[in-house]
PDB file of C-alpha atoms in Angstrom:
ATOM      1  CA  UNK A   5     -18.996   5.231  -1.402  1.00 78.00           C
ATOM      2  CA  UNK A   6     -20.405   8.175   0.526  1.00 79.00           C
ATOM      3  CA  UNK A   7     -18.674  11.557   0.173  1.00 80.00           C
ATOM      4  CA  UNK A   8     -19.184  12.096   3.923  1.00 75.00           C
ATOM      5  CA  UNK A   9     -16.231  10.541   5.750  1.00 77.00           C
ATOM      6  CA  UNK A  10     -16.824  11.459   9.426  1.00 78.00           C
ATOM      7  CA  UNK A  11     -19.033  13.452  11.763  1.00 79.00           C
ATOM      8  CA  UNK A  12     -17.216  16.616  12.838  1.00 82.00           C
ATOM      9  CA  UNK A  13     -19.323  18.916  15.020  1.00 86.00           C
ATOM     10  CA  UNK A  14     -22.671  20.629  15.476  1.00 89.00           C
ATOM     11  CA  UNK A  15     -22.788  24.427  15.571  1.00 92.00           C
ATOM     12  CA  UNK A  16     -25.065  26.550  17.756  1.00 91.00           C
ATOM     13  CA  UNK A  17     -25.307  30.330  17.384  1.00 91.00           C
ATOM     14  CA  UNK A  18     -25.451  32.037  20.789  1.00 93.00           C
ATOM     15  CA  UNK A  19     -25.929  35.581  22.064  1.00 91.00           C
ATOM     16  CA  UNK A  20     -23.134  35.406  24.663  1.00 93.00           C
ATOM     17  CA  UNK A  21     -20.287  32.906  24.528  1.00 95.00           C
ATOM     18  CA  UNK A  22     -19.600  33.474  28.240  1.00 95.00           C
ATOM     19  CA  UNK A  23     -23.219  32.708  29.236  1.00 92.00           C
ATOM     20  CA  UNK A  24     -23.289  29.649  26.983  1.00 93.00           C
ATOM     21  CA  UNK A  25     -20.067  28.289  28.448  1.00 96.00           C
ATOM     22  CA  UNK A  26     -21.538  28.770  31.913  1.00 93.00           C
ATOM     23  CA  UNK A  27     -24.408  26.467  30.840  1.00 92.00           C
ATOM     24  CA  UNK A  28     -22.553  23.860  28.772  1.00 93.00           C
ATOM     25  CA  UNK A  29     -19.358  23.713  30.867  1.00 93.00           C
ATOM     26  CA  UNK A  30     -20.323  24.661  34.426  1.00 90.00           C
ATOM     27  CA  UNK A  31     -23.895  23.303  34.530  1.00 89.00           C
ATOM     28  CA  UNK A  32     -23.527  20.209  32.322  1.00 89.00           C
ATOM     29  CA  UNK A  33     -19.814  19.611  32.950  1.00 90.00           C
ATOM     30  CA  UNK A  34     -18.736  19.332  29.311  1.00 91.00           C
ATOM     31  CA  UNK A  35     -15.022  20.129  28.838  1.00 93.00           C
ATOM     32  CA  UNK A  36     -14.058  23.139  26.727  1.00 95.00           C
ATOM     33  CA  UNK A  37     -11.668  21.893  24.031  1.00 94.00           C
ATOM     34  CA  UNK A  38     -10.694  25.230  22.568  1.00 93.00           C
ATOM     35  CA  UNK A  39     -11.709  28.857  22.086  1.00 97.00           C
ATOM     36  CA  UNK A  40     -10.951  30.922  19.009  1.00 95.00           C
ATOM     37  CA  UNK A  41     -11.952  33.954  16.934  1.00 96.00           C
ATOM     38  CA  UNK A  42     -12.676  33.968  13.201  1.00 92.00           C
ATOM     39  CA  UNK A  43     -12.558  37.131  11.102  1.00 93.00           C
ATOM     40  CA  UNK A  44     -11.738  38.261   7.596  1.00 92.00           C
ATOM     41  CA  UNK A  45     -13.364  37.434   4.264  1.00 92.00           C
ATOM     42  CA  UNK A  46     -13.931  33.766   5.104  1.00 91.00           C
ATOM     43  CA  UNK A  47     -16.671  34.658   7.630  1.00 92.00           C
ATOM     44  CA  UNK A  48     -19.073  36.408   5.210  1.00 90.00           C
ATOM     45  CA  UNK A  49     -18.187  34.039   2.370  1.00 92.00           C
ATOM     46  CA  UNK A  50     -19.049  30.863   4.279  1.00 90.00           C
ATOM     47  CA  UNK A  51     -21.862  32.098   6.564  1.00 92.00           C
ATOM     48  CA  UNK A  52     -23.513  34.881   4.575  1.00 92.00           C
ATOM     49  CA  UNK A  53     -22.943  37.299   7.483  1.00 91.00           C
ATOM     50  CA  UNK A  54     -22.303  40.964   6.565  1.00 92.00           C
ATOM     51  CA  UNK A  55     -18.704  41.967   5.715  1.00 94.00           C
ATOM     52  CA  UNK A  56     -16.664  42.815   8.797  1.00 94.00           C
ATOM     53  CA  UNK A  57     -18.440  40.246  10.961  1.00 93.00           C
ATOM     54  CA  UNK A  58     -16.402  38.414  13.580  1.00 95.00           C
ATOM     55  CA  UNK A  59     -17.153  35.054  15.209  1.00 95.00           C
ATOM     56  CA  UNK A  60     -16.069  34.301  18.774  1.00 96.00           C
ATOM     57  CA  UNK A  61     -16.307  30.538  19.215  1.00 96.00           C
ATOM     58  CA  UNK A  62     -15.623  27.612  21.492  1.00 97.00           C
ATOM     59  CA  UNK A  63     -15.830  23.852  21.097  1.00 95.00           C
ATOM     60  CA  UNK A  64     -17.144  21.780  23.999  1.00 95.00           C
ATOM     61  CA  UNK A  65     -16.493  18.057  23.896  1.00 92.00           C
ATOM     62  CA  UNK A  66     -19.407  15.644  23.690  1.00 88.00           C
ATOM     63  CA  UNK A  67     -18.613  12.374  25.466  1.00 81.00           C
ATOM     64  CA  UNK A  68     -19.088   9.063  23.678  1.00 79.00           C
ATOM     65  CA  UNK A  69     -20.431   6.263  25.921  1.00 73.00           C
ATOM     66  CA  UNK A  70     -17.663   3.817  26.777  1.00 69.00           C
ATOM     67  CA  UNK A  71     -14.910   5.844  25.079  1.00 63.00           C
ATOM     68  CA  UNK A  72     -13.561   7.219  28.355  1.00 61.00           C
ATOM     69  CA  UNK A  73     -12.208  10.382  26.704  1.00 57.00           C
ATOM     70  CA  UNK A  74     -14.597  13.174  25.734  1.00 55.00           C
ATOM     71  CA  UNK A  75     -11.760  15.055  24.016  1.00 58.00           C
ATOM     72  CA  UNK A  76     -11.549  12.370  21.312  1.00 64.00           C
ATOM     73  CA  UNK A  77     -15.188  12.618  20.222  1.00 77.00           C
ATOM     74  CA  UNK A  78     -17.413  15.082  18.390  1.00 86.00           C
ATOM     75  CA  UNK A  79     -17.899  18.626  19.628  1.00 90.00           C
ATOM     76  CA  UNK A  80     -20.578  21.262  19.981  1.00 93.00           C
ATOM     77  CA  UNK A  81     -19.368  24.522  18.458  1.00 94.00           C
ATOM     78  CA  UNK A  82     -20.746  27.630  20.187  1.00 95.00           C
ATOM     79  CA  UNK A  83     -20.691  30.680  17.901  1.00 94.00           C
ATOM     80  CA  UNK A  84     -21.168  34.290  19.015  1.00 94.00           C
ATOM     81  CA  UNK A  85     -21.446  36.568  15.970  1.00 94.00           C
ATOM     82  CA  UNK A  86     -20.300  40.170  16.235  1.00 93.00           C
ATOM     83  CA  UNK A  87     -22.109  41.989  13.396  1.00 92.00           C
ATOM     84  CA  UNK A  88     -21.004  45.592  12.711  1.00 90.00           C
ATOM     85  CA  UNK A  89     -23.725  48.110  13.599  1.00 88.00           C
ATOM     86  CA  UNK A  90     -26.302  45.502  14.632  1.00 85.00           C
ATOM     87  CA  UNK A  91     -27.505  44.547  18.091  1.00 79.00           C
ATOM     88  CA  UNK A  92     -27.865  40.904  19.017  1.00 74.00           C
ATOM     89  CA  UNK A  93     -31.085  39.339  17.782  1.00 74.00           C
ATOM     90  CA  UNK A  94     -33.550  37.783  20.189  1.00 76.00           C
ATOM     91  CA  UNK A  95     -33.176  34.009  20.539  1.00 76.00           C
ATOM     92  CA  UNK A  96     -35.791  31.762  19.015  1.00 77.00           C
ATOM     93  CA  UNK A  97     -37.491  29.357  21.405  1.00 79.00           C
ATOM     94  CA  UNK A  98     -39.124  26.605  19.379  1.00 81.00           C
ATOM     95  CA  UNK A  99     -41.281  24.063  21.136  1.00 83.00           C
ATOM     96  CA  UNK A 100     -40.017  20.483  20.977  1.00 83.00           C
ATOM     97  CA  UNK A 101     -42.829  19.321  18.680  1.00 83.00           C
ATOM     98  CA  UNK A 102     -42.487  22.102  16.075  1.00 85.00           C
ATOM     99  CA  UNK A 103     -41.024  21.299  12.676  1.00 82.00           C
ATOM    100  CA  UNK A 104     -37.340  22.220  12.566  1.00 83.00           C
ATOM    101  CA  UNK A 105     -36.924  22.225  16.345  1.00 84.00           C
ATOM    102  CA  UNK A 106     -33.679  20.582  17.413  1.00 88.00           C
ATOM    103  CA  UNK A 107     -32.153  19.386  20.645  1.00 89.00           C
ATOM    104  CA  UNK A 108     -28.886  17.939  21.889  1.00 88.00           C
ATOM    105  CA  UNK A 109     -29.126  14.917  24.199  1.00 89.00           C
ATOM    106  CA  UNK A 110     -26.551  14.356  26.942  1.00 86.00           C
ATOM    107  CA  UNK A 111     -26.317  11.569  29.517  1.00 87.00           C
ATOM    108  CA  UNK A 112     -25.469  12.923  32.955  1.00 88.00           C
ATOM    109  CA  UNK A 113     -24.749  11.614  36.424  1.00 89.00           C
ATOM    110  CA  UNK A 114     -26.949  13.199  39.052  1.00 90.00           C
ATOM    111  CA  UNK A 115     -29.864  14.474  36.971  1.00 89.00           C
ATOM    112  CA  UNK A 116     -31.357  16.200  40.020  1.00 90.00           C
ATOM    113  CA  UNK A 117     -28.212  18.268  40.572  1.00 90.00           C
ATOM    114  CA  UNK A 118     -28.069  19.297  36.911  1.00 90.00           C
ATOM    115  CA  UNK A 119     -31.717  20.400  37.052  1.00 90.00           C
ATOM    116  CA  UNK A 120     -31.064  22.361  40.276  1.00 90.00           C
ATOM    117  CA  UNK A 121     -28.086  24.189  38.711  1.00 88.00           C
ATOM    118  CA  UNK A 122     -30.119  25.001  35.597  1.00 88.00           C
ATOM    119  CA  UNK A 123     -33.044  26.344  37.627  1.00 88.00           C
ATOM    120  CA  UNK A 124     -30.703  28.400  39.854  1.00 88.00           C
ATOM    121  CA  UNK A 125     -29.488  30.219  36.725  1.00 83.00           C
ATOM    122  CA  UNK A 126     -33.088  30.744  35.502  1.00 77.00           C
ATOM    123  CA  UNK A 127     -32.575  28.420  32.541  1.00 82.00           C
ATOM    124  CA  UNK A 128     -34.972  25.792  33.808  1.00 80.00           C
ATOM    125  CA  UNK A 129     -36.837  22.716  32.712  1.00 87.00           C
ATOM    126  CA  UNK A 130     -39.048  22.788  29.599  1.00 89.00           C
ATOM    127  CA  UNK A 131     -41.762  20.485  30.994  1.00 87.00           C
ATOM    128  CA  UNK A 132     -40.820  18.272  33.906  1.00 88.00           C
ATOM    129  CA  UNK A 133     -38.634  15.345  34.890  1.00 90.00           C
ATOM    130  CA  UNK A 134     -40.111  11.991  33.830  1.00 87.00           C
ATOM    131  CA  UNK A 135     -39.173   8.327  34.058  1.00 86.00           C
ATOM    132  CA  UNK A 136     -39.525   6.121  30.981  1.00 81.00           C
ATOM    133  CA  UNK A 137     -42.064   3.399  31.733  1.00 77.00           C
ATOM    134  CA  UNK A 138     -42.351  -0.067  30.245  1.00 62.00           C
ATOM    135  CA  UNK A 139     -45.277   0.907  28.014  1.00 65.00           C
ATOM    136  CA  UNK A 140     -43.479   3.962  26.599  1.00 63.00           C
ATOM    137  CA  UNK A 141     -40.159   2.642  25.373  1.00 61.00           C
ATOM    138  CA  UNK A 142     -38.499  -0.657  24.615  1.00 64.00           C
ATOM    139  CA  UNK A 143     -35.121  -1.833  25.828  1.00 66.00           C
ATOM    140  CA  UNK A 144     -32.370   0.079  27.519  1.00 73.00           C
ATOM    141  CA  UNK A 145     -34.198   3.346  28.301  1.00 72.00           C
ATOM    142  CA  UNK A 146     -36.790   1.770  30.605  1.00 74.00           C
ATOM    143  CA  UNK A 147     -36.501   3.315  34.038  1.00 81.00           C
ATOM    144  CA  UNK A 148     -34.304   6.213  32.889  1.00 84.00           C
ATOM    145  CA  UNK A 149     -35.094   9.701  34.207  1.00 88.00           C
ATOM    146  CA  UNK A 150     -35.203  12.358  31.507  1.00 89.00           C
ATOM    147  CA  UNK A 151     -36.076  16.015  30.955  1.00 90.00           C
ATOM    148  CA  UNK A 152     -35.497  18.873  28.530  1.00 92.00           C
ATOM    149  CA  UNK A 153     -33.640  21.971  29.726  1.00 92.00           C
ATOM    150  CA  UNK A 154     -33.652  25.387  28.063  1.00 89.00           C
ATOM    151  CA  UNK A 155     -30.206  26.926  27.750  1.00 89.00           C
ATOM    152  CA  UNK A 156     -29.440  30.652  27.890  1.00 89.00           C
ATOM    153  CA  UNK A 157     -30.321  31.148  24.214  1.00 88.00           C
ATOM    154  CA  UNK A 158     -33.471  29.057  24.136  1.00 87.00           C
ATOM    155  CA  UNK A 159     -31.720  25.891  22.947  1.00 89.00           C
ATOM    156  CA  UNK A 160     -33.192  22.612  24.128  1.00 90.00           C
ATOM    157  CA  UNK A 161     -30.983  20.023  25.792  1.00 89.00           C
ATOM    158  CA  UNK A 162     -32.329  16.611  26.711  1.00 90.00           C
ATOM    159  CA  UNK A 163     -30.598  15.313  29.823  1.00 89.00           C
ATOM    160  CA  UNK A 164     -30.963  11.722  30.965  1.00 85.00           C
TER     161      UNK A 164
END
């Protein structure tokens, strides 16, 4: 029997929780489940952050196809660290093909509108919008439009 019993969430460290919520909630339409602040000795003990660090966080719901209720599924945890005496670090912007690069994939309705909102905020598309052809992929993805967006902190989000 596996010691892992269920998937819980994926965490993403961000520079500004407000800017990230503008991307994940307003641009992509994902519902915000909850917002909270973590402080005290648990923060440095679990994360290795310096003592006195505070985390401002929010969970956005990730919809499960066919479930009908995004609030019942897994979440993306957005974490803004407040480190005493330190400015925010610059975001990393890995390229999709680099080892360790990660992305979150989200199905959307109206891909063109999502891309327009992202570009209006200067987040933008990583490459371009493409359509999966018959020679590229088998099964259900044939004909799907897809692209990678860059969020406010350099994170990659595949929208299809």
